[in-house]
Amino acid sequence: MFERILMANRGEIACRVIASAQAMGVEVVAVYSDADRDARHVAMADRSVHIGGAPPAESYLRGDVIIEAALATGAQAIHPGYGFLSENPDFVDAVEAAGLVFIGPSAAAIRAMGLKDAAKVLMEEAGVPVVPGYHGKNQDPEHLTGAADTIGYPVLIKAVAGGGGKGMRLVERAQDFAEALESARSEAKTAFGNEAVLVEKYIQKPRHIEVQVFGDGQGAVHLFERDCSLQRRHQKVIEEAPAPGMTPEMRAAMGQAAVRAAEAIGYKGAGTVEFIVDGSRGLRADGFWFMEMNTRLQVEHPVTEAITGVDLVEWQLRVAAGEALPRQQGDLAINGHAFEARLYAEDVPKGFLPATGRLAHLRFPETARADSGVRAGDEISPFYDPMIAKVITHGPSRAIALRRLATALAGTEVAGTVTNLAFLGALARHEGFAAGDVDTGLIARDIDRLVVVPEPAPKDVALAALAACGLLDRIEPETGFALWAPLAREVVLRSEDEEIRVRIQSLAAGAHDLEIAGQRVEARRVGEGWRIDGQPAARVAVHGAQITVFAQYGVSFEVIDPLERDSMAGGDSALIEAPMPGMVKAVFASPGQSVTKGDRLAVLEAMKMEHSLLAARDGVVAEVLVAAGEQVSAGAALVRLEAEEDAAA
Ligand code: ADP
Ligand code: ADP
Ligand code: MG
């Protein structure tokens, strides 16, 4: 076994790998960028090396600097995590050329699966069923249109170099094909520098079922399937294992196909073979097709660990160190059911916009496994994926594991940034999902029901108001009781742009009557806790002027200082600000230029989407405050228009 390895990644996966390695007695060297100096993965590691600036291109994508760090610290192997350099065969070559071990497959195996078209050809030859379609070299639009006609609509156009749902377009009618092809190509070109596409049959009521495989370079085993059908825009949201409704015949057929795929390329380490399944006819052994193989440890690997009892990272290290596969196929069995929910800093009602912020408070219930790369006090920065944690539950049956997921999500406490927690909670309680009736369209169909903006309940407002006045944890000596004259005060809170006025009538240190929009609420201290209208109070976190009540997945309030209120009224239509953190992709404004309301002034790329920033009114550009390529935080001023009087003069 290695004595020391280097973890070439950050966030939750770095922490996850460090934990398993250290449990095996293996030391870990962490690497970090400017933005991650105080990150959790650095604190966990035995040693750490600074590798550059915050943007990934200056740090986590610098293979040369990372290899140098490994050599300088005496690490014998490099674990790539997922994302970044994990599926970069040139990096694997460089690692090996430096005399180090890459904890993962060979460069050749990664290359074989790197492009979706070549992978499909290879899988066809290995006898693995592939989605019917055209994955040849001819990229002529006429030829591709013809291929789509032959396949029959609806079809899916996919970038051959694609990943993360980018460069993919669903086309329902022949007359829309040309335009969809054009936009898929341009997106693929920007994202992957490769505009080649393939066209395949769009499977009806699709389910995404993938098989975890593990190889030692010769043979391979599978660790059963995961169902990742709960997706939003081709991104996984909640994953589970095993797949609901799976039959023993289909599981055997999929497992064998996945093992064939892995063995066809001499696969070594952890990998995932993704299949698309036709869910319209129920699960059948002849109703699944190869989509792609991910040659790395997958984000959702913990659900497989939960049902098999295998530590996949431990296996990765053992196989990379030259050991044989720790178990044979016959020794592997499924125990119960598991779910994973991906908790992100994102503003769900605002179209799932990625968010940032300092986590004022972060707490997970003891009953769930929470894989996280951040702690309370840490910053969700604009440079990386805004994932906060993965919440994983296990149970003897699907129904119990799902109940545990719902309970764990309801007990998760995050303050300091908006999150998708309420959305995940709504999904965990969705009836169709509970019934196992899943397909990749479920979220889109029910999006209105799943995206709920909670109205703060009077009892939540009451708690926030008491916290704002410092009344929640003040324990007055009982002897001082008589000195209390009923005391009235007023607090103004803001929630979702609405101001809420609260009158508090304090009767004693532990007894307050509150009035909120004409409604009366009673708060009484009982023993150590509080009761609001007789019900046990939720937990509360106070951080500066922000108060979060942990009810309904977290309701946040801002305490308004009456003196500051006036200056805050009304937005400034002269300033065009970044609505979220991201990278300025393009700027279309220059000083002195006249613009009309609605004109596109800049394009911001945040995580996986592009957002146009428009002029809020007619005017003349006074100043352009950013350049294309710059990383900006939420609220950063990008373009300023001349004040309206000046413009008129
Ligand atoms: P998965 O199938 O595991 O969800 P995806 O194909 O969506 O993965 O993305 C590939 C991997 O790269 C994921 O593990 C994801 O976390 C990571 N990733 C995706 N986008 C980014 C990004 N912008 N920056 C860093 N890592 C990313
Ligand atoms: P990526 O590399 O972006 O992960 P995939 O090929 O794995 O791309 O596809 C991503 C998602 O798109 C799948 O999980 C599935 O929801 C959907 N999808 C892909 N291929 C098809 C298809 N042929 N029919 C229906 N849905 C599909
Ligand atoms: Mg995929």
XYZ file of C-alpha atoms and ligand atoms in Angstrom:
704
model
C 0.000 0.000 0.000
C 1.087 3.590 -0.599
C 2.517 5.528 2.295
C 1.486 8.879 0.928
C -0.776 10.031 -1.891
C -1.680 13.418 -3.314
C -5.316 14.472 -3.679
C -5.577 16.587 -6.820
C -9.022 18.015 -6.151
C -11.030 20.089 -3.705
C -14.389 20.209 -1.961
C -16.398 17.248 -0.819
C -14.635 14.662 -2.976
C -11.225 15.702 -1.636
C -12.534 15.363 1.932
C -14.182 12.046 1.092
C -10.962 10.559 -0.315
C -8.787 11.941 2.470
C -11.026 10.302 5.100
C -10.756 6.822 3.559
C -7.042 7.102 2.853
C -6.242 8.208 6.385
C -8.400 5.403 7.796
C -6.143 3.017 5.853
C -3.037 4.621 7.352
C -2.156 6.427 4.119
C -0.999 10.039 4.430
C -2.581 12.594 2.130
C -1.099 15.710 0.609
C -3.766 18.253 -0.317
C -3.400 20.925 -2.968
C -5.174 24.259 -2.828
C -5.777 27.451 -4.753
C -5.811 31.006 -3.411
C -9.534 30.660 -2.719
C -9.068 27.442 -0.736
C -6.302 28.399 1.693
C -8.587 27.722 4.677
C -10.713 25.021 3.066
C -11.799 21.914 4.922
C -9.814 19.549 2.674
C -6.622 21.431 3.520
C -7.368 21.228 7.238
C -7.989 17.469 6.990
C -4.854 16.617 5.024
C -1.516 15.686 6.544
C 0.286 18.239 4.390
C -0.757 20.725 1.767
C 0.719 22.561 -1.176
C -0.428 25.849 -2.675
C -0.774 25.456 -6.438
C -2.002 28.809 -7.752
C -4.836 31.234 -8.296
C -8.508 30.707 -7.669
C -9.670 30.051 -11.257
C -9.344 26.311 -12.003
C -7.144 27.027 -15.033
C -4.559 28.509 -12.650
C -4.649 25.720 -10.072
C -6.716 22.518 -10.149
C -6.254 22.164 -13.908
C -2.469 22.707 -13.734
C -1.342 19.113 -14.137
C 2.340 20.083 -14.256
C 2.202 21.998 -10.968
C 0.263 19.187 -9.293
C 2.770 16.536 -10.394
C 5.594 18.736 -9.127
C 3.821 19.016 -5.755
C 3.531 15.232 -5.567
C 7.221 14.749 -6.323
C 8.270 17.451 -3.865
C 6.252 15.938 -1.015
C 7.153 12.310 -1.663
C 3.645 11.240 -2.655
C 3.633 7.980 -4.619
C 0.243 8.279 -6.264
C -2.318 10.882 -7.327
C -6.064 10.637 -6.800
C -7.920 12.885 -9.276
C -11.408 12.942 -7.700
C -14.063 13.892 -10.256
C -14.202 16.849 -12.619
C -10.975 18.799 -13.223
C -8.216 16.424 -14.438
C -9.995 13.167 -13.638
C -10.773 12.218 -17.229
C -7.793 13.810 -18.910
C -5.622 11.102 -20.520
C -2.724 13.488 -21.112
C -2.583 14.081 -17.379
C -2.483 10.322 -16.776
C 0.426 10.012 -19.213
C 2.287 12.831 -17.463
C 1.692 11.308 -14.015
C 3.093 7.991 -15.165
C 6.002 9.600 -16.970
C 6.928 11.219 -13.641
C 7.102 7.768 -12.067
C 3.882 8.180 -10.098
C 0.719 6.054 -9.983
C -2.547 7.481 -11.287
C -5.367 6.205 -9.083
C -7.758 5.379 -11.893
C -7.868 3.797 -15.330
C -5.150 3.883 -17.974
C -4.871 6.795 -20.374
C -5.881 4.401 -23.164
C -9.110 3.422 -21.384
C -10.009 7.074 -20.803
C -9.284 7.870 -24.457
C -11.417 4.972 -25.623
C -14.424 6.325 -23.715
C -13.663 10.029 -24.044
C -15.712 10.674 -27.147
C -19.286 9.442 -27.178
C -19.223 8.448 -30.866
C -16.051 6.350 -30.648
C -17.262 4.792 -27.390
C -20.509 3.756 -29.043
C -18.659 2.073 -31.893
C -16.448 0.249 -29.410
C -19.425 -0.880 -27.330
C -21.311 -2.107 -30.401
C -18.295 -4.264 -31.228
C -18.247 -5.600 -27.658
C -21.874 -6.636 -27.986
C -23.239 -3.974 -25.643
C -26.598 -2.536 -26.794
C -26.229 1.129 -27.853
C -28.911 3.752 -28.497
C -29.943 3.538 -32.163
C -28.642 6.502 -34.092
C -25.909 7.948 -36.246
C -22.478 8.219 -34.668
C -20.316 8.337 -37.748
C -17.787 10.872 -38.986
C -19.919 12.674 -41.573
C -20.846 16.015 -39.984
C -22.531 17.491 -43.050
C -25.859 19.073 -41.906
C -27.721 17.443 -44.824
C -26.345 14.065 -43.891
C -27.266 14.517 -40.224
C -30.780 15.668 -41.175
C -31.119 12.539 -43.286
C -29.898 10.426 -40.368
C -32.515 12.032 -38.101
C -35.251 11.219 -40.632
C -34.110 7.609 -40.773
C -33.950 7.305 -36.968
C -37.377 8.913 -36.633
C -38.326 11.844 -34.409
C -37.930 12.734 -31.607
C -34.124 12.662 -31.764
C -31.364 13.889 -29.522
C -28.323 15.756 -30.844
C -25.297 15.256 -28.591
C -21.823 16.733 -28.628
C -19.437 13.782 -28.994
C -17.112 15.458 -26.492
C -20.057 16.418 -24.276
C -20.479 16.233 -20.542
C -22.644 17.787 -17.859
C -25.604 17.968 -20.247
C -23.895 20.544 -22.479
C -24.145 20.520 -26.248
C -27.316 18.437 -26.135
C -30.596 19.275 -27.926
C -33.891 17.418 -28.067
C -35.545 17.827 -31.473
C -39.200 16.868 -31.798
C -39.909 17.886 -35.400
C -37.902 17.796 -38.626
C -38.360 21.524 -39.254
C -36.511 22.334 -35.996
C -33.487 20.150 -36.719
C -31.271 22.675 -38.524
C -31.561 25.320 -35.838
C -31.000 22.830 -32.992
C -27.928 21.444 -34.761
C -26.509 24.933 -35.117
C -26.959 25.773 -31.429
C -25.712 22.382 -30.166
C -22.596 22.838 -32.299
C -21.830 26.323 -31.115
C -22.314 25.322 -27.471
C -20.069 22.284 -27.967
C -17.439 24.376 -29.665
C -17.295 26.863 -26.774
C -17.451 24.260 -24.028
C -15.291 21.457 -25.428
C -13.479 22.939 -28.421
C -15.006 20.185 -30.538
C -18.180 20.764 -32.508
C -18.783 17.212 -33.715
C -22.158 15.741 -32.781
C -23.993 12.472 -32.964
C -27.708 11.968 -33.440
C -29.636 9.342 -31.551
C -33.163 8.173 -30.952
C -34.781 10.016 -28.070
C -36.042 7.333 -25.738
C -39.604 7.890 -24.481
C -40.186 8.187 -20.734
C -36.426 7.791 -20.296
C -34.861 6.475 -17.157
C -31.177 6.904 -16.430
C -29.837 3.722 -14.891
C -26.104 3.279 -14.506
C -23.946 0.422 -13.336
C -20.972 0.796 -11.014
C -18.078 -1.274 -12.284
C -14.696 -2.009 -10.820
C -11.772 -3.482 -12.695
C -8.205 -4.511 -11.965
C -6.935 -4.113 -15.518
C -7.957 -7.620 -16.577
C -11.227 -8.667 -15.028
C -14.078 -6.566 -13.692
C -17.052 -6.880 -11.368
C -20.155 -4.731 -11.092
C -21.620 -3.340 -7.894
C -25.186 -3.193 -9.175
C -27.099 -0.225 -10.477
C -28.045 3.291 -9.485
C -31.114 5.086 -10.750
C -30.386 8.742 -11.532
C -33.606 9.595 -13.324
C -34.439 12.549 -11.105
C -32.761 15.178 -13.235
C -33.182 18.827 -14.026
C -31.849 19.819 -17.432
C -29.874 16.568 -17.688
C -28.274 17.185 -14.275
C -28.768 14.634 -11.534
C -30.596 15.871 -8.449
C -31.449 12.790 -6.364
C -29.950 9.352 -6.979
C -30.804 5.973 -5.524
C -29.721 2.357 -5.461
C -31.019 -0.102 -6.440
C -33.341 1.074 -9.243
C -37.044 0.902 -8.381
C -38.805 -1.890 -10.249
C -35.570 -3.609 -11.295
C -36.027 -7.291 -12.142
C -33.332 -9.920 -11.511
C -33.161 -10.669 -15.274
C -32.621 -7.066 -16.258
C -30.100 -6.502 -13.458
C -28.116 -9.504 -14.635
C -28.258 -8.339 -18.261
C -27.190 -4.780 -17.404
C -24.479 -5.965 -15.040
C -23.062 -8.296 -17.681
C -23.161 -5.583 -20.350
C -21.352 -3.160 -18.042
C -18.683 -5.708 -17.161
C -18.250 -6.464 -20.885
C -17.793 -2.747 -21.517
C -15.159 -2.467 -18.771
C -13.280 -5.584 -19.827
C -13.305 -4.515 -23.491
C -10.993 -1.629 -22.553
C -8.974 -3.383 -19.815
C -10.531 -1.131 -17.235
C -8.787 -0.512 -13.938
C -10.396 1.171 -10.938
C -13.877 2.587 -10.379
C -16.030 3.445 -13.371
C -19.646 3.898 -14.316
C -21.438 2.652 -17.381
C -24.481 4.824 -18.030
C -27.515 3.376 -19.775
C -30.717 4.936 -20.968
C -33.764 2.816 -20.287
C -37.164 2.932 -21.928
C -39.466 3.348 -18.943
C -42.674 3.379 -20.990
C -42.917 -0.417 -21.111
C -41.633 -1.269 -17.649
C -38.110 -2.559 -17.027
C -37.191 -5.309 -19.488
C -33.940 -7.084 -20.163
C -34.008 -5.885 -23.807
C -34.918 -2.267 -22.996
C -31.591 -0.606 -22.093
C -28.908 1.034 -24.213
C -25.358 2.256 -23.558
C -25.027 6.057 -23.376
C -21.506 6.666 -22.122
C -18.914 5.511 -19.647
C -17.592 7.834 -16.935
C -14.027 6.774 -16.241
C -13.838 8.030 -12.656
C -15.477 7.862 -9.281
C -18.950 9.349 -9.666
C -20.573 12.023 -7.485
C -23.331 9.569 -6.532
C -21.043 6.654 -5.541
C -22.140 6.757 -1.855
C -25.517 5.116 -2.577
C -23.650 2.109 -3.940
C -21.431 2.071 -0.861
C -24.530 2.156 1.347
C -26.149 -0.896 -0.248
C -23.002 -2.993 -0.747
C -20.984 -2.087 2.350
C -17.976 -1.468 0.105
C -15.746 1.588 0.549
C -15.084 2.393 -3.111
C -12.206 4.744 -2.324
C -10.507 1.998 -0.308
C -10.907 -0.284 -3.358
C -9.460 2.418 -5.612
C -6.341 2.676 -3.478
C -5.916 -1.081 -3.124
C -6.280 -1.796 -6.833
C -4.017 1.133 -7.774
C -1.406 -0.253 -5.356
C -1.465 -3.542 -7.270
C -3.826 -5.653 -5.161
C -6.380 -7.923 -6.785
C -10.073 -7.015 -6.729
C -11.086 -7.208 -3.061
C -14.229 -9.235 -3.851
C -15.538 -11.457 -6.610
C -18.953 -11.004 -8.197
C -20.482 -13.805 -6.147
C -19.429 -12.138 -2.882
C -21.341 -8.972 -3.657
C -24.960 -8.515 -2.617
C -27.487 -5.727 -2.199
C -28.518 -4.768 1.303
C -31.563 -2.480 1.499
C -31.960 0.792 -0.355
C -30.151 4.152 -0.380
C -30.753 7.716 -1.570
C -28.498 10.702 -2.157
C -29.630 14.312 -2.515
C -27.298 17.008 -3.842
C -27.492 20.127 -1.703
C -26.467 23.234 -3.657
C -26.140 26.932 -2.957
C -28.641 28.044 -5.546
C -31.683 30.263 -5.804
C -34.393 27.876 -6.905
C -37.282 30.341 -7.406
C -34.941 32.476 -9.538
C -34.434 29.678 -12.025
C -31.860 27.727 -9.988
C -29.276 30.491 -10.173
C -25.999 29.460 -8.544
C -25.424 31.450 -5.364
C -22.500 32.274 -3.123
C -22.124 33.360 0.459
C -20.438 32.647 3.728
C -22.059 29.742 5.540
C -23.011 31.315 8.848
C -24.299 27.987 10.104
C -24.203 24.430 8.801
C -25.515 21.347 10.559
C -26.597 17.933 9.340
C -28.712 15.445 11.263
C -26.793 12.559 12.817
C -29.112 10.084 11.124
C -27.718 10.704 7.621
C -24.310 10.471 5.984
C -23.375 13.990 4.904
C -20.408 14.303 2.549
C -19.357 17.910 2.551
C -16.350 20.013 1.664
C -17.355 22.984 3.766
C -17.925 23.877 7.415
C -19.773 26.700 9.134
C -17.784 29.865 8.447
C -16.607 28.698 5.015
C -17.344 30.561 1.843
C -19.179 29.207 -1.196
C -17.038 31.036 -3.738
C -17.880 31.860 -7.328
C -14.957 29.849 -8.665
C -16.220 26.325 -8.182
C -19.270 24.121 -8.223
C -21.708 25.489 -5.592
C -22.366 22.083 -4.050
C -22.599 22.298 -0.251
C -23.047 18.632 0.538
C -24.534 15.309 -0.403
C -27.058 13.928 2.067
C -27.205 10.132 1.968
C -29.624 7.817 3.758
C -29.984 4.062 3.875
C -32.787 1.784 5.043
C -33.977 -1.792 4.831
C -36.577 -0.830 2.214
C -37.005 1.940 -0.352
C -39.903 3.456 1.596
C -37.890 3.638 4.818
C -34.766 5.010 3.133
C -36.905 7.686 1.445
C -38.642 8.617 4.717
C -35.189 8.930 6.244
C -34.118 11.186 3.383
C -37.153 13.432 3.879
C -36.489 13.610 7.626
C -32.773 14.246 7.140
C -33.463 17.082 4.697
C -35.996 18.635 7.073
C -33.342 18.486 9.806
C -30.559 20.009 7.699
C -29.651 23.547 8.741
C -27.903 25.992 6.408
C -27.678 29.737 6.944
C -25.757 32.373 5.032
C -26.750 31.434 1.505
C -29.885 30.364 -0.298
C -30.033 26.642 -1.060
C -32.113 24.088 -2.939
C -33.038 22.380 0.339
C -36.792 23.083 0.110
C -36.778 21.796 -3.481
C -35.042 18.575 -2.408
C -37.515 18.257 0.456
C -40.452 18.626 -1.916
C -38.949 15.951 -4.170
C -38.425 13.581 -1.260
C -42.137 13.920 -0.492
C -43.310 13.715 -4.126
C -45.963 11.006 -4.513
C -44.861 9.758 -7.926
C -41.266 9.523 -6.746
C -42.381 7.685 -3.620
C -44.267 5.235 -5.830
C -41.074 4.589 -7.802
C -42.636 6.073 -10.918
C -39.496 7.903 -12.035
C -38.279 9.200 -15.385
C -36.043 12.065 -16.436
C -39.069 14.273 -17.138
C -40.559 14.086 -13.634
C -39.008 17.282 -12.320
C -39.831 19.372 -15.397
C -43.457 18.180 -15.403
C -44.013 19.079 -11.763
C -41.653 22.013 -11.482
C -44.361 24.445 -10.320
C -45.320 22.194 -7.461
C -41.707 21.484 -6.518
C -40.522 25.075 -6.524
C -42.353 26.578 -3.613
C -41.490 29.914 -2.095
C -42.410 29.394 1.534
C -44.490 32.125 3.139
C -42.947 32.689 6.543
C -45.480 31.476 9.110
C -46.327 33.825 12.006
C -44.536 31.501 14.422
C -41.335 31.730 12.348
C -41.622 35.511 12.184
C -42.163 35.594 15.943
C -38.991 33.602 16.589
C -36.993 35.818 14.265
C -38.310 38.936 15.991
C -37.417 37.606 19.441
C -33.959 36.667 18.185
C -33.556 40.140 16.647
C -34.158 41.665 20.086
C -31.799 39.233 21.777
C -34.698 37.847 23.802
C -34.337 34.184 22.907
C -31.340 33.266 24.973
C -31.419 35.950 27.614
C -32.043 34.215 30.911
C -33.165 36.739 33.492
C -32.776 35.826 37.124
C -36.190 34.912 38.503
C -35.706 37.428 41.321
C -35.666 40.264 38.845
C -39.131 39.262 37.738
C -41.020 41.900 39.671
C -38.999 44.636 38.033
C -40.499 43.785 34.664
C -43.098 46.205 33.586
C -44.835 45.145 30.387
C -42.477 46.474 27.761
C -43.446 47.081 24.158
C -41.083 47.269 21.205
C -41.300 47.112 17.469
C -39.089 45.218 15.047
C -39.136 45.366 11.264
C -37.969 42.276 9.390
C -37.583 41.709 5.712
C -38.286 38.403 4.022
C -38.324 37.981 0.236
C -38.528 41.763 -0.321
C -41.485 42.064 2.009
C -41.348 44.064 5.183
C -42.972 42.555 8.220
C -43.688 44.716 11.252
C -43.733 42.898 14.578
C -44.880 44.334 17.909
C -43.507 42.563 20.960
C -45.164 42.951 24.318
C -42.840 41.497 26.954
C -44.616 40.330 30.071
C -41.600 38.677 31.707
C -38.191 37.383 30.680
C -39.708 34.185 29.373
C -43.110 35.430 28.244
C -43.833 37.598 25.229
C -46.961 38.308 23.245
C -46.361 39.287 19.653
C -48.516 40.887 17.018
C -47.727 40.152 13.380
C -49.978 41.627 10.706
C -52.938 41.603 13.023
C -52.272 38.061 14.251
C -51.345 37.284 17.855
C -48.588 34.841 18.704
C -47.580 33.729 22.194
C -43.989 32.865 23.080
C -43.268 31.188 26.399
C -40.069 29.736 27.777
C -40.645 26.226 29.116
C -37.604 24.810 30.842
C -34.656 25.247 28.471
C -36.733 25.673 25.332
C -39.336 27.943 23.873
C -42.915 27.202 22.901
C -44.615 29.298 20.255
C -48.383 29.071 20.622
C -47.755 25.922 22.645
C -45.575 24.214 19.999
C -41.847 23.587 20.474
C -39.894 26.334 18.731
C -37.614 25.709 15.766
C -33.890 26.349 16.048
C -32.608 29.787 15.089
C -29.254 31.116 13.868
C -28.347 34.802 14.084
C -25.523 36.168 11.976
C -25.245 39.921 11.890
C -28.517 41.345 10.646
C -29.500 37.986 9.153
C -31.692 35.604 11.075
C -32.509 32.108 9.903
C -35.305 30.103 11.467
C -34.867 26.399 10.730
C -38.470 25.653 9.876
C -39.719 24.860 6.367
C -36.101 24.076 5.307
C -34.929 27.457 6.587
C -36.647 30.831 6.464
C -34.329 33.825 6.378
C -35.024 37.320 7.605
C -33.108 40.529 7.561
C -33.474 42.859 10.501
C -34.083 46.343 9.220
C -32.498 49.234 10.958
C -35.118 52.014 10.742
C -32.399 54.596 10.100
C -31.057 52.821 7.048
C -34.367 52.024 5.500
C -34.797 55.136 3.343
C -31.441 54.981 1.627
C -32.093 51.410 0.584
C -35.378 52.059 -1.185
C -35.470 51.745 -4.957
C -32.954 50.041 -7.218
C -30.505 52.009 -9.318
C -31.498 51.561 -12.929
C -28.188 53.107 -14.035
C -26.133 50.175 -12.754
C -26.094 46.789 -14.438
C -25.013 44.317 -11.795
C -24.169 40.634 -11.850
C -27.265 38.815 -10.532
C -25.058 35.902 -9.469
C -21.382 35.063 -9.315
C -19.868 34.006 -12.596
C -17.504 34.697 -15.443
C -18.060 37.612 -17.800
C -18.260 35.904 -21.162
C -18.683 38.972 -23.319
C -19.293 42.712 -22.997
C -21.265 44.494 -25.708
C -21.138 48.012 -24.242
C -18.543 50.714 -24.638
C -18.399 54.175 -23.051
C -20.423 56.796 -24.876
C -22.621 54.243 -26.627
C -26.376 54.883 -26.646
C -28.456 51.944 -25.551
C -32.156 51.165 -25.533
C -34.009 49.427 -22.744
C -33.631 45.657 -23.260
C -30.331 45.863 -25.142
C -27.910 43.091 -24.288
C -24.941 44.720 -22.547
C -23.040 41.676 -21.311
C -23.188 37.907 -21.038
C -22.398 36.192 -17.778
C -21.577 32.504 -17.611
C -22.424 30.938 -14.292
C -21.761 27.232 -13.776
C -23.334 25.641 -16.775
C -25.492 28.414 -18.232
C -25.221 31.736 -19.983
C -27.237 34.747 -18.824
C -27.762 37.943 -20.817
C -27.662 41.191 -18.868
C -29.952 43.813 -20.355
C -30.197 47.580 -20.093
C -32.907 48.441 -17.561
C -33.687 51.701 -19.383
C -32.641 53.832 -22.340
C -29.424 55.768 -21.805
C -25.787 56.313 -22.588
C -23.039 54.042 -21.303
C -20.875 56.011 -18.874
C -18.482 53.297 -17.797
C -17.712 49.647 -18.459
C -16.351 48.215 -15.223
C -15.390 44.702 -16.327
C -13.724 42.930 -19.215
C -14.576 39.606 -20.806
C -12.902 36.757 -18.949
C -13.181 38.348 -15.527
C -14.684 36.482 -12.608
C -17.220 38.563 -10.699
C -19.194 38.078 -7.504
C -22.928 38.579 -7.090
C -23.884 42.250 -7.052
C -20.683 43.386 -8.782
C -21.266 46.454 -10.959
C -20.584 45.614 -14.602
C -21.806 48.589 -16.615
C -22.900 52.050 -15.512
C -25.187 54.277 -17.536
C -25.050 58.061 -17.333
C -27.487 59.546 -14.853
C -30.733 60.460 -16.589
C -30.286 64.253 -16.185
C -26.763 64.104 -17.655
C -27.983 62.073 -20.573
C -30.686 64.600 -21.324
C -28.282 67.552 -21.145
P -22.198 13.198 -12.939
O -22.681 12.268 -13.999
O -21.311 12.543 -11.931
O -23.246 14.045 -12.319
P -21.444 15.299 -14.855
O -21.260 14.613 -16.153
O -22.615 16.178 -14.623
O -21.238 14.219 -13.655
O -20.164 16.192 -14.558
C -18.921 15.594 -14.561
C -18.217 15.791 -13.255
O -17.528 17.006 -13.215
C -19.166 15.777 -12.091
O -18.683 14.912 -11.154
C -19.224 17.211 -11.609
O -19.288 17.357 -10.218
C -17.956 17.796 -12.134
N -18.219 19.096 -12.675
C -19.216 19.420 -13.498
N -19.164 20.711 -13.816
C -18.096 21.227 -13.183
C -17.494 22.506 -13.117
N -17.987 23.541 -13.774
N -16.386 22.649 -12.376
C -15.875 21.617 -11.703
N -16.389 20.391 -11.723
C -17.477 20.185 -12.448
P -23.524 13.847 -20.330
O -22.171 13.503 -20.841
O -23.824 15.287 -20.496
O -23.749 13.294 -18.955
P -25.277 11.732 -21.334
O -25.127 11.124 -22.661
O -24.815 10.940 -20.162
O -24.551 13.134 -21.344
O -26.800 12.147 -21.138
C -27.226 12.956 -20.055
C -28.707 12.779 -19.794
O -29.499 13.070 -20.967
C -29.121 11.384 -19.433
O -28.947 11.114 -18.079
C -30.583 11.352 -19.853
O -31.383 11.990 -18.902
C -30.605 12.195 -21.094
N -30.458 11.370 -22.315
C -29.298 11.029 -22.906
N -29.508 10.260 -24.002
C -30.838 10.119 -24.120
C -31.690 9.457 -25.069
N -31.204 8.809 -26.126
N -33.018 9.511 -24.883
C -33.533 10.174 -23.828
N -32.801 10.830 -22.923
C -31.457 10.814 -23.053
Mg -23.707 11.303 -18.410
